[in-house]
Amino acid sequence: MADETLPRRKFLLGAGLAGVATGLAGGLPADAQTAPPAAKPPANAEPETFLTLTATEAAFMSAMADTIIPADELSPSGTDCGVVAFIDRQLAGAYGAGAKMYRSGPYQRGKPEQGYQLALTPRDYFAAGIAATNDWSRKTYGKDFDRLSVADRATALKAMEEGKAQFEHFSATAFFNRVLGIVMEGFFSDPMYGGNRNKVAWQMLGFPGLPATYADKVDAYHNKRYVAPPRSIADFS
């Protein structure tokens, strides 16, 4: 969030916007505080080319990513970390097409713990959610979500999370949670999928990367901090 009086990194590690807004106590663990500073990704010489996101959708996702993960001394912004590229690739692929999802109905209103209950593919769901969010944003603020100020974006996200934003035939809270989830996935994913550029999220956490390659060090470093440059799947190809 833009309010840096709040411990943003705790939010990135799993807290919701409402929880952060109440003010979480404490900072990162001592080990995390001594992790090497995250490297900044190189600036893109050309505009991002997307596989499926429209210009309006890409602008929305960029605003979402940068509101949830603003740039600070620990990492670049969500967009600079490749979060939107990750989302675009996911929605353009099998996941976005609803591969391995049961979509033959009947579609009835279910409980939140029952998970996704719509006929839409994930790609269609995000398209509908973005349209619904922008429609509500225009009615509430007079402009699309990506054109709001940083403070208004944060307020809008809190309203969505808390169910105070009323979308037309769409759950604002459910959509907020799905956007939050895929933004987090992009930030912490293996860089080969488009997000976490230069392994900035892993460097921030002190995560060494592909865990299967460190099996021989488990016993030697039991209850000890292990420091090593993070390595992704692509580093072993």
PDB file of C-alpha atoms in Angstrom:
ATOM      1  CA  MET A   1       0.000   0.000   0.000  1.00  0.00           C
ATOM      2  CA  ALA A   2       1.114   3.569  -0.413  1.00  0.00           C
ATOM      3  CA  ASP A   3       1.011   4.282   3.336  1.00  0.00           C
ATOM      4  CA  GLU A   4       4.545   3.237   4.286  1.00  0.00           C
ATOM      5  CA  THR A   5       3.770   3.719   7.987  1.00  0.00           C
ATOM      6  CA  LEU A   6       2.336   0.225   7.672  1.00  0.00           C
ATOM      7  CA  PRO A   7       4.600  -2.847   7.484  1.00  0.00           C
ATOM      8  CA  ARG A   8       4.031  -3.549   3.801  1.00  0.00           C
ATOM      9  CA  ARG A   9       6.148  -6.688   3.685  1.00  0.00           C
ATOM     10  CA  LYS A  10       3.905  -8.401   6.210  1.00  0.00           C
ATOM     11  CA  PHE A  11       1.073  -7.726   3.810  1.00  0.00           C
ATOM     12  CA  LEU A  12       3.059  -9.328   1.015  1.00  0.00           C
ATOM     13  CA  LEU A  13       3.616 -12.377   3.186  1.00  0.00           C
ATOM     14  CA  GLY A  14      -0.097 -13.024   3.498  1.00  0.00           C
ATOM     15  CA  ALA A  15      -2.019 -10.325   5.335  1.00  0.00           C
ATOM     16  CA  GLY A  16      -5.109  -8.774   3.708  1.00  0.00           C
ATOM     17  CA  LEU A  17      -5.685  -5.085   3.188  1.00  0.00           C
ATOM     18  CA  ALA A  18      -8.100  -4.820   6.094  1.00  0.00           C
ATOM     19  CA  GLY A  19      -5.629  -6.451   8.448  1.00  0.00           C
ATOM     20  CA  VAL A  20      -2.873  -4.135   7.332  1.00  0.00           C
ATOM     21  CA  ALA A  21      -5.096  -1.098   7.730  1.00  0.00           C
ATOM     22  CA  THR A  22      -5.450  -1.796  11.440  1.00  0.00           C
ATOM     23  CA  GLY A  23      -1.662  -1.596  11.830  1.00  0.00           C
ATOM     24  CA  LEU A  24       0.399  -4.731  12.324  1.00  0.00           C
ATOM     25  CA  ALA A  25       3.032  -4.651  15.021  1.00  0.00           C
ATOM     26  CA  GLY A  26       6.654  -5.571  14.506  1.00  0.00           C
ATOM     27  CA  GLY A  27       8.854  -5.891  11.454  1.00  0.00           C
ATOM     28  CA  LEU A  28      10.518  -8.699   9.579  1.00  0.00           C
ATOM     29  CA  PRO A  29      12.414 -11.432  11.391  1.00  0.00           C
ATOM     30  CA  ALA A  30      16.065 -10.654  12.064  1.00  0.00           C
ATOM     31  CA  ASP A  31      17.204 -13.129   9.414  1.00  0.00           C
ATOM     32  CA  ALA A  32      15.028 -11.485   6.798  1.00  0.00           C
ATOM     33  CA  GLN A  33      16.298  -8.049   7.765  1.00  0.00           C
ATOM     34  CA  THR A  34      19.875  -9.111   7.062  1.00  0.00           C
ATOM     35  CA  ALA A  35      19.092 -10.563   3.640  1.00  0.00           C
ATOM     36  CA  PRO A  36      20.965  -8.902   0.766  1.00  0.00           C
ATOM     37  CA  PRO A  37      19.104  -5.989  -0.859  1.00  0.00           C
ATOM     38  CA  ALA A  38      17.002  -6.853  -3.864  1.00  0.00           C
ATOM     39  CA  ALA A  39      18.450  -6.029  -7.253  1.00  0.00           C
ATOM     40  CA  LYS A  40      16.438  -3.729  -9.456  1.00  0.00           C
ATOM     41  CA  PRO A  41      15.310  -5.182 -12.794  1.00  0.00           C
ATOM     42  CA  PRO A  42      16.614  -3.481 -15.905  1.00  0.00           C
ATOM     43  CA  ALA A  43      14.333  -0.846 -17.360  1.00  0.00           C
ATOM     44  CA  ASN A  44      12.322  -2.069 -20.334  1.00  0.00           C
ATOM     45  CA  ALA A  45      13.466  -0.400 -23.524  1.00  0.00           C
ATOM     46  CA  GLU A  46      10.131  -1.106 -25.238  1.00  0.00           C
ATOM     47  CA  PRO A  47       6.530  -1.257 -24.009  1.00  0.00           C
ATOM     48  CA  GLU A  48       5.350  -4.640 -22.743  1.00  0.00           C
ATOM     49  CA  THR A  49       3.688  -6.834 -25.369  1.00  0.00           C
ATOM     50  CA  PHE A  50       0.796  -8.844 -23.974  1.00  0.00           C
ATOM     51  CA  LEU A  51      -0.635 -12.112 -25.224  1.00  0.00           C
ATOM     52  CA  THR A  52      -4.240 -11.688 -24.098  1.00  0.00           C
ATOM     53  CA  LEU A  53      -4.743  -8.608 -21.922  1.00  0.00           C
ATOM     54  CA  THR A  54      -6.292  -5.634 -23.673  1.00  0.00           C
ATOM     55  CA  ALA A  55      -4.875  -2.160 -23.106  1.00  0.00           C
ATOM     56  CA  THR A  56      -7.636  -1.427 -20.580  1.00  0.00           C
ATOM     57  CA  GLU A  57      -7.068  -4.719 -18.769  1.00  0.00           C
ATOM     58  CA  ALA A  58      -3.293  -4.264 -18.703  1.00  0.00           C
ATOM     59  CA  ALA A  59      -3.695  -0.753 -17.267  1.00  0.00           C
ATOM     60  CA  PHE A  60      -6.027  -2.124 -14.592  1.00  0.00           C
ATOM     61  CA  MET A  61      -3.682  -4.957 -13.638  1.00  0.00           C
ATOM     62  CA  SER A  62      -0.720  -2.573 -13.571  1.00  0.00           C
ATOM     63  CA  ALA A  63      -2.562  -0.264 -11.186  1.00  0.00           C
ATOM     64  CA  MET A  64      -3.569  -3.227  -9.028  1.00  0.00           C
ATOM     65  CA  ALA A  65      -0.037  -4.626  -8.928  1.00  0.00           C
ATOM     66  CA  ASP A  66       1.540  -1.290  -8.065  1.00  0.00           C
ATOM     67  CA  THR A  67      -1.034  -0.525  -5.373  1.00  0.00           C
ATOM     68  CA  ILE A  68      -0.509  -3.885  -3.704  1.00  0.00           C
ATOM     69  CA  ILE A  69       3.271  -3.860  -4.282  1.00  0.00           C
ATOM     70  CA  PRO A  70       4.558  -0.270  -4.487  1.00  0.00           C
ATOM     71  CA  ALA A  71       8.251   0.317  -5.050  1.00  0.00           C
ATOM     72  CA  ASP A  72      10.349   0.838  -1.945  1.00  0.00           C
ATOM     73  CA  GLU A  73      13.866   0.197  -0.646  1.00  0.00           C
ATOM     74  CA  LEU A  74      13.302  -3.574  -0.640  1.00  0.00           C
ATOM     75  CA  SER A  75      11.933  -4.198  -4.116  1.00  0.00           C
ATOM     76  CA  PRO A  76      10.720  -2.507  -7.291  1.00  0.00           C
ATOM     77  CA  SER A  77       7.004  -2.080  -7.946  1.00  0.00           C
ATOM     78  CA  GLY A  78       4.746  -4.946  -8.951  1.00  0.00           C
ATOM     79  CA  THR A  79       4.839  -3.998 -12.620  1.00  0.00           C
ATOM     80  CA  ASP A  80       8.627  -3.609 -12.613  1.00  0.00           C
ATOM     81  CA  CYS A  81       8.848  -7.074 -11.069  1.00  0.00           C
ATOM     82  CA  GLY A  82       6.902  -8.506 -14.010  1.00  0.00           C
ATOM     83  CA  VAL A  83       3.658  -9.258 -12.178  1.00  0.00           C
ATOM     84  CA  VAL A  84       1.460  -8.131 -15.076  1.00  0.00           C
ATOM     85  CA  ALA A  85       3.496 -10.186 -17.559  1.00  0.00           C
ATOM     86  CA  PHE A  86       2.982 -13.217 -15.310  1.00  0.00           C
ATOM     87  CA  ILE A  87      -0.779 -12.628 -15.145  1.00  0.00           C
ATOM     88  CA  ASP A  88      -0.985 -12.172 -18.914  1.00  0.00           C
ATOM     89  CA  ARG A  89       0.848 -15.436 -19.587  1.00  0.00           C
ATOM     90  CA  GLN A  90      -1.291 -17.347 -17.110  1.00  0.00           C
ATOM     91  CA  LEU A  91      -4.545 -16.055 -18.596  1.00  0.00           C
ATOM     92  CA  ALA A  92      -3.325 -16.675 -22.147  1.00  0.00           C
ATOM     93  CA  GLY A  93      -2.519 -20.319 -21.391  1.00  0.00           C
ATOM     94  CA  ALA A  94      -4.260 -23.445 -20.183  1.00  0.00           C
ATOM     95  CA  TYR A  95      -5.161 -21.937 -16.822  1.00  0.00           C
ATOM     96  CA  GLY A  96      -6.924 -18.993 -18.453  1.00  0.00           C
ATOM     97  CA  ALA A  97      -8.858 -21.363 -20.722  1.00  0.00           C
ATOM     98  CA  GLY A  98     -10.141 -23.325 -17.726  1.00  0.00           C
ATOM     99  CA  ALA A  99      -8.144 -26.489 -18.384  1.00  0.00           C
ATOM    100  CA  LYS A 100      -9.035 -29.293 -15.971  1.00  0.00           C
ATOM    101  CA  MET A 101     -11.873 -27.247 -14.489  1.00  0.00           C
ATOM    102  CA  TYR A 102     -15.341 -28.762 -14.248  1.00  0.00           C
ATOM    103  CA  ARG A 103     -17.588 -26.329 -16.127  1.00  0.00           C
ATOM    104  CA  SER A 104     -20.673 -28.339 -17.055  1.00  0.00           C
ATOM    105  CA  GLY A 105     -22.943 -27.079 -14.269  1.00  0.00           C
ATOM    106  CA  PRO A 106     -25.368 -26.815 -12.676  1.00  0.00           C
ATOM    107  CA  TYR A 107     -24.210 -23.451 -11.399  1.00  0.00           C
ATOM    108  CA  GLN A 108     -25.754 -22.582  -8.070  1.00  0.00           C
ATOM    109  CA  ARG A 109     -24.859 -20.036  -5.468  1.00  0.00           C
ATOM    110  CA  GLY A 110     -22.439 -21.750  -3.123  1.00  0.00           C
ATOM    111  CA  LYS A 111     -20.668 -20.928   0.100  1.00  0.00           C
ATOM    112  CA  PRO A 112     -17.267 -19.179  -0.002  1.00  0.00           C
ATOM    113  CA  GLU A 113     -15.495 -22.333   1.192  1.00  0.00           C
ATOM    114  CA  GLN A 114     -16.878 -24.231  -1.820  1.00  0.00           C
ATOM    115  CA  GLY A 115     -14.664 -22.239  -4.136  1.00  0.00           C
ATOM    116  CA  TYR A 116     -15.285 -21.139  -7.693  1.00  0.00           C
ATOM    117  CA  GLN A 117     -18.874 -21.820  -8.830  1.00  0.00           C
ATOM    118  CA  LEU A 118     -19.199 -19.937 -12.134  1.00  0.00           C
ATOM    119  CA  ALA A 119     -19.348 -21.058 -15.755  1.00  0.00           C
ATOM    120  CA  LEU A 120     -16.701 -18.503 -16.757  1.00  0.00           C
ATOM    121  CA  THR A 121     -13.154 -19.518 -17.561  1.00  0.00           C
ATOM    122  CA  PRO A 122     -10.515 -17.718 -15.473  1.00  0.00           C
ATOM    123  CA  ARG A 123      -9.798 -15.495 -18.490  1.00  0.00           C
ATOM    124  CA  ASP A 124     -13.464 -14.564 -18.804  1.00  0.00           C
ATOM    125  CA  TYR A 125     -13.765 -14.121 -15.047  1.00  0.00           C
ATOM    126  CA  PHE A 126     -10.941 -11.591 -14.918  1.00  0.00           C
ATOM    127  CA  ALA A 127     -12.327  -9.746 -17.944  1.00  0.00           C
ATOM    128  CA  ALA A 128     -15.756  -9.514 -16.296  1.00  0.00           C
ATOM    129  CA  GLY A 129     -14.233  -8.519 -12.950  1.00  0.00           C
ATOM    130  CA  ILE A 130     -12.142  -5.749 -14.474  1.00  0.00           C
ATOM    131  CA  ALA A 131     -15.191  -4.387 -16.320  1.00  0.00           C
ATOM    132  CA  ALA A 132     -17.267  -4.521 -13.112  1.00  0.00           C
ATOM    133  CA  THR A 133     -14.541  -2.804 -11.079  1.00  0.00           C
ATOM    134  CA  ASN A 134     -14.104  -0.015 -13.604  1.00  0.00           C
ATOM    135  CA  ASP A 135     -17.877   0.458 -13.835  1.00  0.00           C
ATOM    136  CA  TRP A 136     -18.087   0.806 -10.032  1.00  0.00           C
ATOM    137  CA  SER A 137     -15.011   3.055  -9.980  1.00  0.00           C
ATOM    138  CA  ARG A 138     -16.549   5.398 -12.548  1.00  0.00           C
ATOM    139  CA  LYS A 139     -19.784   5.604 -10.544  1.00  0.00           C
ATOM    140  CA  THR A 140     -17.888   6.162  -7.288  1.00  0.00           C
ATOM    141  CA  TYR A 141     -14.879   8.252  -8.336  1.00  0.00           C
ATOM    142  CA  GLY A 142     -15.738   9.423 -11.845  1.00  0.00           C
ATOM    143  CA  LYS A 143     -12.901   7.519 -13.564  1.00  0.00           C
ATOM    144  CA  ASP A 144     -11.520   4.035 -14.198  1.00  0.00           C
ATOM    145  CA  PHE A 145      -9.554   2.338 -11.429  1.00  0.00           C
ATOM    146  CA  ASP A 146      -6.144   2.808 -13.080  1.00  0.00           C
ATOM    147  CA  ARG A 147      -6.731   6.575 -13.276  1.00  0.00           C
ATOM    148  CA  LEU A 148      -7.367   6.976  -9.559  1.00  0.00           C
ATOM    149  CA  SER A 149      -4.822   8.480  -7.197  1.00  0.00           C
ATOM    150  CA  VAL A 150      -2.754   6.042  -5.154  1.00  0.00           C
ATOM    151  CA  ALA A 151      -4.768   6.895  -2.037  1.00  0.00           C
ATOM    152  CA  ASP A 152      -8.097   6.383  -3.817  1.00  0.00           C
ATOM    153  CA  ARG A 153      -6.908   3.050  -5.216  1.00  0.00           C
ATOM    154  CA  ALA A 154      -6.076   1.872  -1.714  1.00  0.00           C
ATOM    155  CA  THR A 155      -9.469   3.008  -0.454  1.00  0.00           C
ATOM    156  CA  ALA A 156     -11.195   1.280  -3.353  1.00  0.00           C
ATOM    157  CA  LEU A 157      -9.359  -1.987  -2.688  1.00  0.00           C
ATOM    158  CA  LYS A 158     -10.357  -1.882   0.977  1.00  0.00           C
ATOM    159  CA  ALA A 159     -13.984  -1.327  -0.022  1.00  0.00           C
ATOM    160  CA  MET A 160     -13.795  -4.309  -2.367  1.00  0.00           C
ATOM    161  CA  GLU A 161     -12.156  -6.568   0.204  1.00  0.00           C
ATOM    162  CA  GLU A 162     -14.626  -5.648   2.936  1.00  0.00           C
ATOM    163  CA  GLY A 163     -17.670  -6.083   0.672  1.00  0.00           C
ATOM    164  CA  LYS A 164     -18.576  -2.400   0.785  1.00  0.00           C
ATOM    165  CA  ALA A 165     -18.130  -1.964  -2.970  1.00  0.00           C
ATOM    166  CA  GLN A 166     -21.320  -2.967  -4.746  1.00  0.00           C
ATOM    167  CA  PHE A 167     -20.623  -4.430  -8.182  1.00  0.00           C
ATOM    168  CA  GLU A 168     -23.398  -5.131 -10.657  1.00  0.00           C
ATOM    169  CA  HIS A 169     -24.090  -8.905 -10.587  1.00  0.00           C
ATOM    170  CA  PHE A 170     -20.549  -9.624  -9.378  1.00  0.00           C
ATOM    171  CA  SER A 171     -18.844 -10.217  -6.022  1.00  0.00           C
ATOM    172  CA  ALA A 172     -16.334  -7.448  -5.339  1.00  0.00           C
ATOM    173  CA  THR A 173     -14.791  -9.363  -2.454  1.00  0.00           C
ATOM    174  CA  ALA A 174     -14.334 -12.568  -4.448  1.00  0.00           C
ATOM    175  CA  PHE A 175     -12.744 -10.634  -7.297  1.00  0.00           C
ATOM    176  CA  PHE A 176     -10.449  -8.722  -4.951  1.00  0.00           C
ATOM    177  CA  ASN A 177      -9.260 -11.984  -3.398  1.00  0.00           C
ATOM    178  CA  ARG A 178      -8.559 -13.530  -6.799  1.00  0.00           C
ATOM    179  CA  VAL A 179      -6.640 -10.477  -8.011  1.00  0.00           C
ATOM    180  CA  LEU A 180      -4.671 -10.381  -4.764  1.00  0.00           C
ATOM    181  CA  GLY A 181      -3.878 -14.079  -5.167  1.00  0.00           C
ATOM    182  CA  ILE A 182      -2.615 -13.875  -8.729  1.00  0.00           C
ATOM    183  CA  VAL A 183      -0.584 -10.712  -7.987  1.00  0.00           C
ATOM    184  CA  MET A 184       1.109 -12.534  -5.111  1.00  0.00           C
ATOM    185  CA  GLU A 185       1.700 -15.572  -7.315  1.00  0.00           C
ATOM    186  CA  GLY A 186       3.377 -13.370  -9.905  1.00  0.00           C
ATOM    187  CA  PHE A 187       5.565 -11.626  -7.348  1.00  0.00           C
ATOM    188  CA  PHE A 188       6.852 -14.829  -5.720  1.00  0.00           C
ATOM    189  CA  SER A 189       6.794 -17.209  -8.706  1.00  0.00           C
ATOM    190  CA  ASP A 190       9.784 -18.670 -10.463  1.00  0.00           C
ATOM    191  CA  PRO A 191      11.041 -15.977 -12.882  1.00  0.00           C
ATOM    192  CA  MET A 192      10.649 -18.338 -15.838  1.00  0.00           C
ATOM    193  CA  TYR A 193       6.909 -17.604 -15.695  1.00  0.00           C
ATOM    194  CA  GLY A 194       7.371 -13.870 -16.232  1.00  0.00           C
ATOM    195  CA  GLY A 195       7.133 -12.482 -12.706  1.00  0.00           C
ATOM    196  CA  ASN A 196       9.713 -12.023  -9.945  1.00  0.00           C
ATOM    197  CA  ARG A 197      12.161 -10.471 -12.406  1.00  0.00           C
ATOM    198  CA  ASN A 198      15.779 -10.797 -11.385  1.00  0.00           C
ATOM    199  CA  LYS A 199      14.473 -12.927  -8.476  1.00  0.00           C
ATOM    200  CA  VAL A 200      13.807  -9.721  -6.534  1.00  0.00           C
ATOM    201  CA  ALA A 201      11.138 -11.289  -4.306  1.00  0.00           C
ATOM    202  CA  TRP A 202      13.365 -14.253  -3.475  1.00  0.00           C
ATOM    203  CA  GLN A 203      16.278 -11.945  -2.675  1.00  0.00           C
ATOM    204  CA  MET A 204      14.026  -9.921  -0.415  1.00  0.00           C
ATOM    205  CA  LEU A 205      13.088 -13.062   1.545  1.00  0.00           C
ATOM    206  CA  GLY A 206      16.483 -14.739   1.404  1.00  0.00           C
ATOM    207  CA  PHE A 207      14.905 -17.687  -0.425  1.00  0.00           C
ATOM    208  CA  PRO A 208      17.555 -19.674  -2.337  1.00  0.00           C
ATOM    209  CA  GLY A 209      15.213 -20.812  -5.089  1.00  0.00           C
ATOM    210  CA  LEU A 210      14.512 -24.248  -6.482  1.00  0.00           C
ATOM    211  CA  PRO A 211      14.314 -26.261  -3.217  1.00  0.00           C
ATOM    212  CA  ALA A 212      14.998 -29.731  -4.596  1.00  0.00           C
ATOM    213  CA  THR A 213      18.591 -28.746  -5.345  1.00  0.00           C
ATOM    214  CA  TYR A 214      19.378 -28.154  -1.673  1.00  0.00           C
ATOM    215  CA  ALA A 215      18.425 -31.591  -0.289  1.00  0.00           C
ATOM    216  CA  ASP A 216      22.044 -32.404   0.488  1.00  0.00           C
ATOM    217  CA  LYS A 217      22.310 -29.355   2.765  1.00  0.00           C
ATOM    218  CA  VAL A 218      19.252 -29.997   4.951  1.00  0.00           C
ATOM    219  CA  ASP A 219      21.146 -31.823   7.700  1.00  0.00           C
ATOM    220  CA  ALA A 220      24.144 -29.490   7.735  1.00  0.00           C
ATOM    221  CA  TYR A 221      21.981 -26.374   8.000  1.00  0.00           C
ATOM    222  CA  HIS A 222      19.285 -27.693  10.311  1.00  0.00           C
ATOM    223  CA  ASN A 223      18.087 -24.719  12.410  1.00  0.00           C
ATOM    224  CA  LYS A 224      20.728 -22.556  10.747  1.00  0.00           C
ATOM    225  CA  ARG A 225      20.400 -19.786   8.209  1.00  0.00           C
ATOM    226  CA  TYR A 226      21.515 -20.763   4.719  1.00  0.00           C
ATOM    227  CA  VAL A 227      22.551 -17.922   2.421  1.00  0.00           C
ATOM    228  CA  ALA A 228      23.010 -18.456  -1.301  1.00  0.00           C
ATOM    229  CA  PRO A 229      22.146 -16.554  -4.491  1.00  0.00           C
ATOM    230  CA  PRO A 230      18.658 -17.720  -5.559  1.00  0.00           C
ATOM    231  CA  ARG A 231      18.412 -19.983  -8.600  1.00  0.00           C
ATOM    232  CA  SER A 232      15.355 -20.548 -10.779  1.00  0.00           C
ATOM    233  CA  ILE A 233      14.281 -23.434 -12.963  1.00  0.00           C
ATOM    234  CA  ALA A 234      15.765 -21.658 -15.973  1.00  0.00           C
ATOM    235  CA  ASP A 235      19.196 -21.626 -14.305  1.00  0.00           C
ATOM    236  CA  PHE A 236      19.298 -25.418 -14.539  1.00  0.00           C
ATOM    237  CA  SER A 237      18.200 -25.714 -18.167  1.00  0.00           C
TER     238      SER A 237
END
